[in-house]
Tab-separated table of C-alpha atoms in Angstrom:
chain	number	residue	atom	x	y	z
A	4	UNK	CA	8.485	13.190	18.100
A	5	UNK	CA	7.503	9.560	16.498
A	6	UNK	CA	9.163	9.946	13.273
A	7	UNK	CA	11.551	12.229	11.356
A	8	UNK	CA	9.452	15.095	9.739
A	9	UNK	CA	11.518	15.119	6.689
A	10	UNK	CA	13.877	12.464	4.754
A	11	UNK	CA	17.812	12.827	4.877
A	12	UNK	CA	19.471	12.970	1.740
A	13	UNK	CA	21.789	9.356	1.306
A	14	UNK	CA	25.072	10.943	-0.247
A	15	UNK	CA	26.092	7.270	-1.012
A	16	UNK	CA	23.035	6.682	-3.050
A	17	UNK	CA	23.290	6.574	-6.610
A	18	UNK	CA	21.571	9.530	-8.069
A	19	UNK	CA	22.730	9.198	-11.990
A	20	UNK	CA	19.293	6.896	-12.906
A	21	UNK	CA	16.718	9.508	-11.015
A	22	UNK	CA	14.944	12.477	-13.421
A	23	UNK	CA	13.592	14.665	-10.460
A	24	UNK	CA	13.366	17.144	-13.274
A	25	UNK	CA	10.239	14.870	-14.111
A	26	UNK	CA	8.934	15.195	-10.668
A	27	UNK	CA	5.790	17.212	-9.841
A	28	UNK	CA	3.911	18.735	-6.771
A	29	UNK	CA	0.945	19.500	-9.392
A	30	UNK	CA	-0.851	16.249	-10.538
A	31	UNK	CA	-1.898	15.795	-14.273
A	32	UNK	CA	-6.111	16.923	-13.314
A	33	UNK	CA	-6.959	16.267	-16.626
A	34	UNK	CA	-5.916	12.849	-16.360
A	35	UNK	CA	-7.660	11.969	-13.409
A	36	UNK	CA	-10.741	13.724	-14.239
A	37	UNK	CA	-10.912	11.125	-17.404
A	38	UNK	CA	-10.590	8.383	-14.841
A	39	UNK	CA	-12.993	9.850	-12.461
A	40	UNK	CA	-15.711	10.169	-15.275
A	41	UNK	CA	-15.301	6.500	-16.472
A	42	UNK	CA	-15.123	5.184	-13.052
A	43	UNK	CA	-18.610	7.386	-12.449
A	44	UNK	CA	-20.262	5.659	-15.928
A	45	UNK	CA	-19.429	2.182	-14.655
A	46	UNK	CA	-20.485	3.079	-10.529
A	47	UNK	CA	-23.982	4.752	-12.544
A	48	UNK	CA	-23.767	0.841	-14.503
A	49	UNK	CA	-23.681	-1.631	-11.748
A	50	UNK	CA	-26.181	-4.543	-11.674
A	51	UNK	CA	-27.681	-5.070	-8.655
A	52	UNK	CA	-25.885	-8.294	-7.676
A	53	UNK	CA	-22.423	-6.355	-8.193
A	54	UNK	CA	-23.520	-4.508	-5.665
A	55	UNK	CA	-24.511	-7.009	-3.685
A	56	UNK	CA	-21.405	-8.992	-4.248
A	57	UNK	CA	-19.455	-5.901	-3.114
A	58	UNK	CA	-21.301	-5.478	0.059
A	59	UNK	CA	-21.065	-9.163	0.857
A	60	UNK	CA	-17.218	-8.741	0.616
A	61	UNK	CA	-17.211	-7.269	3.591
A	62	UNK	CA	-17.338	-10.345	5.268
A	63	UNK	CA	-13.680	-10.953	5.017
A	64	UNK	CA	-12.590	-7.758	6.880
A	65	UNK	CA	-14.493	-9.705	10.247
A	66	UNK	CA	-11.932	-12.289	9.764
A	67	UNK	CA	-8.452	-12.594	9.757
A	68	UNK	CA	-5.397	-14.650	8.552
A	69	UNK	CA	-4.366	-15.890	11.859
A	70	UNK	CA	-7.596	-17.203	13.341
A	71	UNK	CA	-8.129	-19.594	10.391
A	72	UNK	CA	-10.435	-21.669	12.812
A	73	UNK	CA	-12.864	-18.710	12.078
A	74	UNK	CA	-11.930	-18.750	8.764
A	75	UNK	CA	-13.331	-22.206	8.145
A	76	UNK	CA	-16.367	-22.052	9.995
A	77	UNK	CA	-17.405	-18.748	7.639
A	78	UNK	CA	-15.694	-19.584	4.420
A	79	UNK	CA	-15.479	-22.957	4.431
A	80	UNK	CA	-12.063	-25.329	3.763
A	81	UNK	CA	-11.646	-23.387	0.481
A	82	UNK	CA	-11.195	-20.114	2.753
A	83	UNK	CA	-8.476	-18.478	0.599
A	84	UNK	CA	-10.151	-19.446	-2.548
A	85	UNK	CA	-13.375	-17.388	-1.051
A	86	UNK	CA	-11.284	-14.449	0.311
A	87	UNK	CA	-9.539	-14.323	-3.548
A	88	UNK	CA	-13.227	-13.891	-5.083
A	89	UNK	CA	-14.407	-11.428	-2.288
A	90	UNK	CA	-11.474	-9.247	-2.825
A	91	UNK	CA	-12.361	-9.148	-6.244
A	92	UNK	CA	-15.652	-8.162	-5.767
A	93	UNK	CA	-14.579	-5.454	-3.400
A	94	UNK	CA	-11.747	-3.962	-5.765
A	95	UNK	CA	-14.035	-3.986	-8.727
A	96	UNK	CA	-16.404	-1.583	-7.712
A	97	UNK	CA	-13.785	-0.213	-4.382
A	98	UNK	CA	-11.227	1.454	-7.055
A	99	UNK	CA	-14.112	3.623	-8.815
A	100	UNK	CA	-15.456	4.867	-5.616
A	101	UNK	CA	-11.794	6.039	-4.967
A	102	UNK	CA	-11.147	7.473	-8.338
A	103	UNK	CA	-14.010	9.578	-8.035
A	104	UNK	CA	-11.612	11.773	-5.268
A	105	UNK	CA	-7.897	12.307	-4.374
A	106	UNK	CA	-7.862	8.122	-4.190
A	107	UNK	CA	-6.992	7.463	-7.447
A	108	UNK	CA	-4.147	5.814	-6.624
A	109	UNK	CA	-6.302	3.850	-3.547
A	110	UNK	CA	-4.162	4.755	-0.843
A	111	UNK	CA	-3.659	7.307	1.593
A	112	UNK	CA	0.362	7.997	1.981
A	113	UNK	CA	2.178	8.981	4.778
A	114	UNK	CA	1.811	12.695	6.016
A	115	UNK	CA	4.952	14.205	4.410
A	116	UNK	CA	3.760	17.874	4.143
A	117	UNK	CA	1.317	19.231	6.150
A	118	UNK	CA	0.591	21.993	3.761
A	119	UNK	CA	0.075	19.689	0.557
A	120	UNK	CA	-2.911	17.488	-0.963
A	121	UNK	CA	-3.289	13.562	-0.612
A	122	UNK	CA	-2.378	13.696	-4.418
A	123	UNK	CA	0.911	16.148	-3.560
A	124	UNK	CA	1.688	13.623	-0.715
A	125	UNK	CA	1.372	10.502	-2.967
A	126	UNK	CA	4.056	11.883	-5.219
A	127	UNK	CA	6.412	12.992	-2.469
A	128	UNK	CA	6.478	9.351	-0.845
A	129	UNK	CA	6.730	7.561	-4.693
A	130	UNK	CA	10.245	9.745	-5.118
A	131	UNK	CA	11.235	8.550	-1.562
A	132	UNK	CA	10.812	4.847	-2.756
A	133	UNK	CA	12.725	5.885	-6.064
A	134	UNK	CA	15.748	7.159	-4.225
A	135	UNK	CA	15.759	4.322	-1.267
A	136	UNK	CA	15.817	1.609	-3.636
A	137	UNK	CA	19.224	2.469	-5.103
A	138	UNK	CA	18.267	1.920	-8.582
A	139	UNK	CA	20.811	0.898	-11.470
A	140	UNK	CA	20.780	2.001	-14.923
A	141	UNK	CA	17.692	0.164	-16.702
A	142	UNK	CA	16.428	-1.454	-13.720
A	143	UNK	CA	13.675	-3.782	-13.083
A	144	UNK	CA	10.997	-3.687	-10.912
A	145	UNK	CA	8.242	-5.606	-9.709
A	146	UNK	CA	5.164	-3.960	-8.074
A	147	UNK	CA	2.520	-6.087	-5.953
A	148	UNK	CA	-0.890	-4.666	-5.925
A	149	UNK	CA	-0.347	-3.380	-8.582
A	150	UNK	CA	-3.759	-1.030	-8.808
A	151	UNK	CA	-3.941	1.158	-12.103
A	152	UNK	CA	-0.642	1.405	-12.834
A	153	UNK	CA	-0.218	5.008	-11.745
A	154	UNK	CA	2.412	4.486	-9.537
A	155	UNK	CA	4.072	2.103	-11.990
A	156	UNK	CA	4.409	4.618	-14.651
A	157	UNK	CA	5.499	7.441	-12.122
A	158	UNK	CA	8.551	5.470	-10.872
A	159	UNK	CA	9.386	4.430	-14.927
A	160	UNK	CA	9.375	8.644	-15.166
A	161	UNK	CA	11.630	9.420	-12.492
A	162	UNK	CA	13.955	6.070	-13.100
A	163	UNK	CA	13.448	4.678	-16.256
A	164	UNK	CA	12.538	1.536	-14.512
A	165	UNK	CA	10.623	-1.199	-16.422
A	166	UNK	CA	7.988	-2.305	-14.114
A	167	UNK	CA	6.078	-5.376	-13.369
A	168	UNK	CA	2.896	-5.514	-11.820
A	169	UNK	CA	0.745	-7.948	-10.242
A	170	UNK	CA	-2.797	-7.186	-9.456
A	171	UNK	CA	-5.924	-9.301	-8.420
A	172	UNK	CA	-8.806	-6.896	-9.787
A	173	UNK	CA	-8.674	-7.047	-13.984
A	174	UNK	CA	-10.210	-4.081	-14.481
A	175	UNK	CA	-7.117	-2.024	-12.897
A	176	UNK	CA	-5.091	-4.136	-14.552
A	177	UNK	CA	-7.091	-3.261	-17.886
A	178	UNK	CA	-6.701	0.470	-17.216
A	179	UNK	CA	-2.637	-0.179	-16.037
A	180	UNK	CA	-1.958	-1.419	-19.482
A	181	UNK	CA	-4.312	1.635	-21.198
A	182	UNK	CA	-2.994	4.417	-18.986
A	183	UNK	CA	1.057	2.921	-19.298
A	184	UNK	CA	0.422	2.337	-23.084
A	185	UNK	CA	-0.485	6.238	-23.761
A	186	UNK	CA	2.403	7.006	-21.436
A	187	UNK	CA	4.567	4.758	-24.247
A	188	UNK	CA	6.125	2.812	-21.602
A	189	UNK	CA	7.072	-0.669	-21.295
A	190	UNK	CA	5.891	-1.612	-17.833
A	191	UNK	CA	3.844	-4.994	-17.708
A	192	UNK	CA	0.956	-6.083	-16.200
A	193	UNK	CA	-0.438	-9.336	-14.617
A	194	UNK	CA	-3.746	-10.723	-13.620
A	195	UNK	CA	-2.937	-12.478	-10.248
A	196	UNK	CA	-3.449	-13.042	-6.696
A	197	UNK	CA	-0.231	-12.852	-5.003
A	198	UNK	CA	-1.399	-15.390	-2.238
A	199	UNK	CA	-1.175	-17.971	-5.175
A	200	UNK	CA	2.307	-19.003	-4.977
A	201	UNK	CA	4.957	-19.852	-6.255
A	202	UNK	CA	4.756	-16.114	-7.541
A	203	UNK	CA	4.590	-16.880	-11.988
A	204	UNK	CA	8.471	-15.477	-11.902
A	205	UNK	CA	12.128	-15.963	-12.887
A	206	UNK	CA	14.106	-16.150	-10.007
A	207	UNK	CA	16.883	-13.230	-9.611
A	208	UNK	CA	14.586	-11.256	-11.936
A	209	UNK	CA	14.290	-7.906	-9.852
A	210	UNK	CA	16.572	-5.358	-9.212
A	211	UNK	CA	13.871	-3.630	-6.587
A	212	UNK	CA	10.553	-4.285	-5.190
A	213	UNK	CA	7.967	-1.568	-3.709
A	214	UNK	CA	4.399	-2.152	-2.567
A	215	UNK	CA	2.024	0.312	-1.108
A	216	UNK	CA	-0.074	-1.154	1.375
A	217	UNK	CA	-1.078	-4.646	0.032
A	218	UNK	CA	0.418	-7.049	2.611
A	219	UNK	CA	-2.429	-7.159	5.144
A	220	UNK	CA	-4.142	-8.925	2.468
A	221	UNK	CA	-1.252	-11.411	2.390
A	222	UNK	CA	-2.319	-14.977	3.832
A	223	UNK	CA	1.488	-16.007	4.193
A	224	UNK	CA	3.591	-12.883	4.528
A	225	UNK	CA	7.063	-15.430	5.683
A	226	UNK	CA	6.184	-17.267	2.370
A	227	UNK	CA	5.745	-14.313	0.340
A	228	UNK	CA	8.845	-12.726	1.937
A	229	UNK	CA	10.922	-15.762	0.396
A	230	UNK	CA	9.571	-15.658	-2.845
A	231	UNK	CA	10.475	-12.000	-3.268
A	232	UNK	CA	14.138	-12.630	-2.114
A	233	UNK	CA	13.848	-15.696	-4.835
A	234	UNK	CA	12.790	-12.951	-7.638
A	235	UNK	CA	15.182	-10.006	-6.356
A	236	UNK	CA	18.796	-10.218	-7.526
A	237	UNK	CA	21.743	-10.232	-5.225
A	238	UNK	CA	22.262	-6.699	-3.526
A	239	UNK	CA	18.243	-5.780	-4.789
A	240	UNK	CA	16.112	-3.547	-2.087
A	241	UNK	CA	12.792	-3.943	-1.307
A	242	UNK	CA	10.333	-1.137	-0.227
A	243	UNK	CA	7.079	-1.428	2.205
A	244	UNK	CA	4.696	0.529	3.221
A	245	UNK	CA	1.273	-0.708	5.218
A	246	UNK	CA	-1.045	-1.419	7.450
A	247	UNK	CA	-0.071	-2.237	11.293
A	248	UNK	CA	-1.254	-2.048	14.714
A	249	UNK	CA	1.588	-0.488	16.848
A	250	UNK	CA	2.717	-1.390	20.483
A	251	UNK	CA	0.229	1.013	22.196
A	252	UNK	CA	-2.529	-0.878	20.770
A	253	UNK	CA	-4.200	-3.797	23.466
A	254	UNK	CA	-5.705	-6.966	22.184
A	255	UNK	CA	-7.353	-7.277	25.634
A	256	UNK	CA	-8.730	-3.453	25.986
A	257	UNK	CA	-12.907	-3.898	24.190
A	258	UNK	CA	-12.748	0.231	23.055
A	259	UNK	CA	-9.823	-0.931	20.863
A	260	UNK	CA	-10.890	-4.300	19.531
A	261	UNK	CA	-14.039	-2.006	18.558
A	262	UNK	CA	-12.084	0.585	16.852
A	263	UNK	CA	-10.270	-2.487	15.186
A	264	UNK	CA	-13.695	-4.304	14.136
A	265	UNK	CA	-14.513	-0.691	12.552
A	266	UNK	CA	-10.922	0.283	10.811
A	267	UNK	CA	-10.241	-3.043	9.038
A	268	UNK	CA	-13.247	-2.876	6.821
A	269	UNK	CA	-12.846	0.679	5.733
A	270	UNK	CA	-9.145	0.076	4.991
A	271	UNK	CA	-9.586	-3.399	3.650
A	272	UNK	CA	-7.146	-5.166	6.044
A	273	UNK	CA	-7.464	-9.025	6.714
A	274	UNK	CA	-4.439	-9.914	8.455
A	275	UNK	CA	-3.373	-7.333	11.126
A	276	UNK	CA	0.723	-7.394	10.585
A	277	UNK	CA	3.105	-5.520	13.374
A	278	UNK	CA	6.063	-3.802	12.913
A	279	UNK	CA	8.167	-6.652	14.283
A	280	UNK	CA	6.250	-9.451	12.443
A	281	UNK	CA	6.951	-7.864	8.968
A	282	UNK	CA	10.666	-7.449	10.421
A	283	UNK	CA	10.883	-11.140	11.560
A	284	UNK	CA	9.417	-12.381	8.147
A	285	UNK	CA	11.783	-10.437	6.020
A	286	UNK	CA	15.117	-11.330	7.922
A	287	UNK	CA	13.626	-14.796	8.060
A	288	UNK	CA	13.381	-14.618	4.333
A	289	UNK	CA	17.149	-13.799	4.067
A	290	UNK	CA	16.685	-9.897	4.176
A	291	UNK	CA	18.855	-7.787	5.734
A	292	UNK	CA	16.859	-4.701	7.457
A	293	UNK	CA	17.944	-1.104	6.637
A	294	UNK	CA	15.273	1.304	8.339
A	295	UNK	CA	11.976	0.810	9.687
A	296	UNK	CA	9.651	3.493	10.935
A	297	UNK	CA	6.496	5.605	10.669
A	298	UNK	CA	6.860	7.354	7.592
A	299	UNK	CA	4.212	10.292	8.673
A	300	UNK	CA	5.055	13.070	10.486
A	301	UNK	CA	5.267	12.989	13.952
A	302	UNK	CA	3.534	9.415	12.759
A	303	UNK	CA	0.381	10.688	12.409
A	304	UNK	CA	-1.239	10.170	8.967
A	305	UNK	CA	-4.993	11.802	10.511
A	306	UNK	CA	-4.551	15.628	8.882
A	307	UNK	CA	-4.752	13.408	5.576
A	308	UNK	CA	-6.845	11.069	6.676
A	309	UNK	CA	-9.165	13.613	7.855
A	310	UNK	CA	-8.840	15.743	4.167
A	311	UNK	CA	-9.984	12.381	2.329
A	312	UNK	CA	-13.103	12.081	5.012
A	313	UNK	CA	-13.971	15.419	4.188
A	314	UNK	CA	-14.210	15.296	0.836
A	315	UNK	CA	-15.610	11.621	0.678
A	316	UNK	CA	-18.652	12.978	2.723
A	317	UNK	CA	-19.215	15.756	1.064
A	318	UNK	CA	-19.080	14.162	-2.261
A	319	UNK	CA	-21.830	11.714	-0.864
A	320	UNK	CA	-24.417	14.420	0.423
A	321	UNK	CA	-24.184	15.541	-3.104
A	322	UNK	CA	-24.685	12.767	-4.960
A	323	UNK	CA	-27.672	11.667	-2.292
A	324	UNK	CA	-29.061	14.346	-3.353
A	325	UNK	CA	-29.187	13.477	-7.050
A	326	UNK	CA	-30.304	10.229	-5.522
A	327	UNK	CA	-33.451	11.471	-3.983
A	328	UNK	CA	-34.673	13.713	-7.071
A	329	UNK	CA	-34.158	10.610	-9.153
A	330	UNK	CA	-31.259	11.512	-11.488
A	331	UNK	CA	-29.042	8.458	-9.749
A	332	UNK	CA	-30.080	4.822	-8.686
A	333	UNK	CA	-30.718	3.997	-5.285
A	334	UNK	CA	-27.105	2.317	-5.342
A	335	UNK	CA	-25.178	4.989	-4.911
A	336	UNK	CA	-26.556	5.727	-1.651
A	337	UNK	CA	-25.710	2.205	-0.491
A	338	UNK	CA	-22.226	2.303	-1.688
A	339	UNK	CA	-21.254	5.706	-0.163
A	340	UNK	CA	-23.083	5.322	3.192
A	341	UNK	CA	-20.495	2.134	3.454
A	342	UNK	CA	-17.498	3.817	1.932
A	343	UNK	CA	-18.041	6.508	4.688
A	344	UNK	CA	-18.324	4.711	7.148
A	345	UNK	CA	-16.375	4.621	10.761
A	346	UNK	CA	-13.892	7.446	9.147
A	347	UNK	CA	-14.159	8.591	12.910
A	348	UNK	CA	-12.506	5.494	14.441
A	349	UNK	CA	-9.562	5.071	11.604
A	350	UNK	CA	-8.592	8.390	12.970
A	351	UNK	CA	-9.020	8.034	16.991
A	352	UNK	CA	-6.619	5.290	16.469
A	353	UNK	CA	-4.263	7.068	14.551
A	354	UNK	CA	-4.203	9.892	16.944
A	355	UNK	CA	-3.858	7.534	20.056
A	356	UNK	CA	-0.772	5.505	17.826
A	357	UNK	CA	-3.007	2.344	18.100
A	358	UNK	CA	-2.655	1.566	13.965
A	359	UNK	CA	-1.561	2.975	10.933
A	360	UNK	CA	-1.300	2.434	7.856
A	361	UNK	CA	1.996	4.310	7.064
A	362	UNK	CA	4.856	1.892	8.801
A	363	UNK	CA	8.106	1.795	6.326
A	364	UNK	CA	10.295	-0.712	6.290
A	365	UNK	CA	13.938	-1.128	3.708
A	366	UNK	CA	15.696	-4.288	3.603
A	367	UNK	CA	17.905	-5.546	1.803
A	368	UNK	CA	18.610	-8.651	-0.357
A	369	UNK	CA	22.692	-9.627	0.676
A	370	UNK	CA	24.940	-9.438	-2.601
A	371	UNK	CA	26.832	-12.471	-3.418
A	372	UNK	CA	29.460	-12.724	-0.946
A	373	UNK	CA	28.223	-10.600	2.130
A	374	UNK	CA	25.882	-13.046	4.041
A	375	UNK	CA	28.322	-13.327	6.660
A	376	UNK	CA	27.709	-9.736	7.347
A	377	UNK	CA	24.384	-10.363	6.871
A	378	UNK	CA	24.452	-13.019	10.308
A	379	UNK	CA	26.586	-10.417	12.233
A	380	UNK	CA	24.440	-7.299	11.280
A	381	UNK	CA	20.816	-5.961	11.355
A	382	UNK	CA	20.935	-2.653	12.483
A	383	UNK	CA	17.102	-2.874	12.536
A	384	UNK	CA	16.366	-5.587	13.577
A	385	UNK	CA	14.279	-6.091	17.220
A	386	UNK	CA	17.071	-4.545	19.363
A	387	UNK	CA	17.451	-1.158	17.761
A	388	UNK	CA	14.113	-0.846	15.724
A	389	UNK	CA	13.006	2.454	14.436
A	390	UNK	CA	9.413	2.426	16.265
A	391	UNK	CA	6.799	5.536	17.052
A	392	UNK	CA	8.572	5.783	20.202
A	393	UNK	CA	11.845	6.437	19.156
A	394	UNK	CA	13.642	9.792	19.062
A	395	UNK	CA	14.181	11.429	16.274
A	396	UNK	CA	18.331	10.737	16.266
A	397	UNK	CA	17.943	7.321	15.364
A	398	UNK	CA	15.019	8.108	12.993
A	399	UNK	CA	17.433	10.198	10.765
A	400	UNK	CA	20.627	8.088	11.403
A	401	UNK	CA	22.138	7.670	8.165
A	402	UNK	CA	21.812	4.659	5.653
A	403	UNK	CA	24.312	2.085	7.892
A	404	UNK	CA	24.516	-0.642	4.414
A	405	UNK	CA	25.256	2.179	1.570
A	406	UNK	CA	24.820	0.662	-2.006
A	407	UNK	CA	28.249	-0.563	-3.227
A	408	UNK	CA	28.568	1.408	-6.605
């Protein structure tokens, strides 16, 4: 099996700052029904160059980070510049087509239950990151790509963590501030692309870090790795959870550079990060590693994948419909023909462990005092790594660096 089909409790956590009483397999429906409705009005609203701009972002997902020779010759010397506006353009009209189904949150988590919704799954894999991170009382935590804030204010619920967010797109970062303001919580929210660094933080800020799959659109992930160690305190944890193309996947082998051309736009990926890259830029960074594996199931995230396709599709025959009789613009036919797009291939690759987008990895931020252990121990690191080959015994080994409380 590729990955542990459930989570071992840590009995050395600290559990005195979690509120699972607050936890919930039923999402607020209300709630997102509000969202889905406004994010329908504004779809229903766009101008025709918003859409246009939003198709022509798609240019980006051709490219990637590492070959910036390419990046040059299409973008120009201001490449990153470019890539900040298309992403922008994508987002702003990318997180209503997503609110309008189980994407509210715009990502699909790891499979966690088999028998449970994207929404259910979501939740399940937020109260993993709460207990990992080893939270004091009245922690702090910062949140890159940000999105609406949803999982912002779910984390405050189960920890009373204040929260600090960073997103590119200021329209989720308009409804983050509504949504955390009727919540009455104090999380804040920021306007910024986190490839513009120094990051606008205090150093030794953070007493944890989580981001849900927001690094392949890092241009430096070393350099962003060593500004979060700059904003975490001493003995802080960090969270990850993305995008990565896994060992079985060939560079060389055209059937999966296709399936790669046809994944990254539908997932909005620029750089392609591997399991080992995102370990060597966090220990590189000062990190120490405490787990790293495929979160899913078995490592398979395609029975979810597969639920969101379903829906996704079916939602767009209707509304085609609606399209063709006149009640809709034209529009919406060219935005959900693209949103549905290649579905097919991000789950091939899934199945044949080529990609995913559900790699985990915990590290760890030395306290004052322990970065000699830090040089003699990475348990894993390169040599004992937690991969989708590895048997389930080392997947559920217990926590080896148990928070000092």
């Amino acid at each position: 099996m590729a990955a542990a089909t459930h989570r071992q409790h840590d009995p050395a956590k600290p559990t005195s700052t979690l509120d699972f009483s607050k936890k919930t397999r039923k999402p607020h429906r209300l709630g997102r029904y509000e969202t889905a409705l406004r994010s329908f009005r504004i779809l229903k609203g766009l101008t025709p160059e918003q859409v246009s701009s939003f198709m022509d972002s798609y240019i980006i997902y051709d490219l990637d980070w590492a070959d910036e020779k390419m990046m040059v010759e299409t973008l120009g010397p201001d490449y990153q510049h470019r890539v900040g506006e298309c992403l922008q353009n994508y987002y702003g009209v990318l997180n209503h087509l997503c609110a309008i189904g189980e994407l509210e949150k715009m990502y699909i988590p790891p499979a966690l239950d088999l028998n449970a919704s994207i929404t259910a799954n979501q939740i399940l894999y937020e109260e993993s990151i709460a207990e990992e991170l080893h939270l004091p009382p009245n922690a702090k935590l910062l949140d890159l790509g940000c999105g609406r804030g949803r999982v912002a204010a779910h984390m405050t619920s189960m920890s009373g963590a204040r929260v600090t967010g960073l997103n590119i797109d200021g329209d989720q970062i308009a409804s983050a501030v509504a949504f955390n303001k009727q919540k009455r919580f104090q999380n804040e929210f920021l306007h910024a692309d986190f490839n513009d660094l120094p990051l606008p933080l205090e150093d030794n800020q953070f007493d944890g870090f989580y981001q849900i799959q927001a690094f392949s659109l890092c241009k430096d992930i070393p350099a962003l790795c060593k500004e979060l160690h700059r904003v975490l305190k001493p003995g802080a944890r960090l969270s990850l959870l993305d995008w990565a193309s896994l060992d079985a996947y060939d560079p060389t082998d055209t059937h999966h550079q296709k399936l790669m051309r046809a994944i990254k736009p539908l997932i909005g990926a620029v750089g392609t990060p591997t399991p080992q890259s995102m370990i060597k830029a966090l220990e590189s960074a000062g990190f120490r590693m405490i787990k790293h594996d495929n979160a899913s199931i078995d490592g398979l995230q395609a029975p979810l994948i597969e639920s969101a396709d379903g829906y996704f599709r079916t939602t767009r025959a209707a509304l085609l419909g609606l399209v063709r009789i006149g009640l809709l613009p034209t529009h919406f036919r060219t935005l959900f023909n693209r949103l549905t797009q290649d579905c097919d291939a991000f789950i091939e690759a899934d199945r044949a462990r080529l990609i995913t987008t559900s790699y985990h990895w915990v590290a760890e931020k030395p306290a004052e005092g322990d970065l000699e252990r830090t040089k003699t121990a990475s348990p894993a690191s390169s040599d004992t790594a937690v991969n989708a080959g590895t048997p389930p015994s080392e997947v559920d080994r217990p926590d080896p660096f148990p928070k000092k409380v």
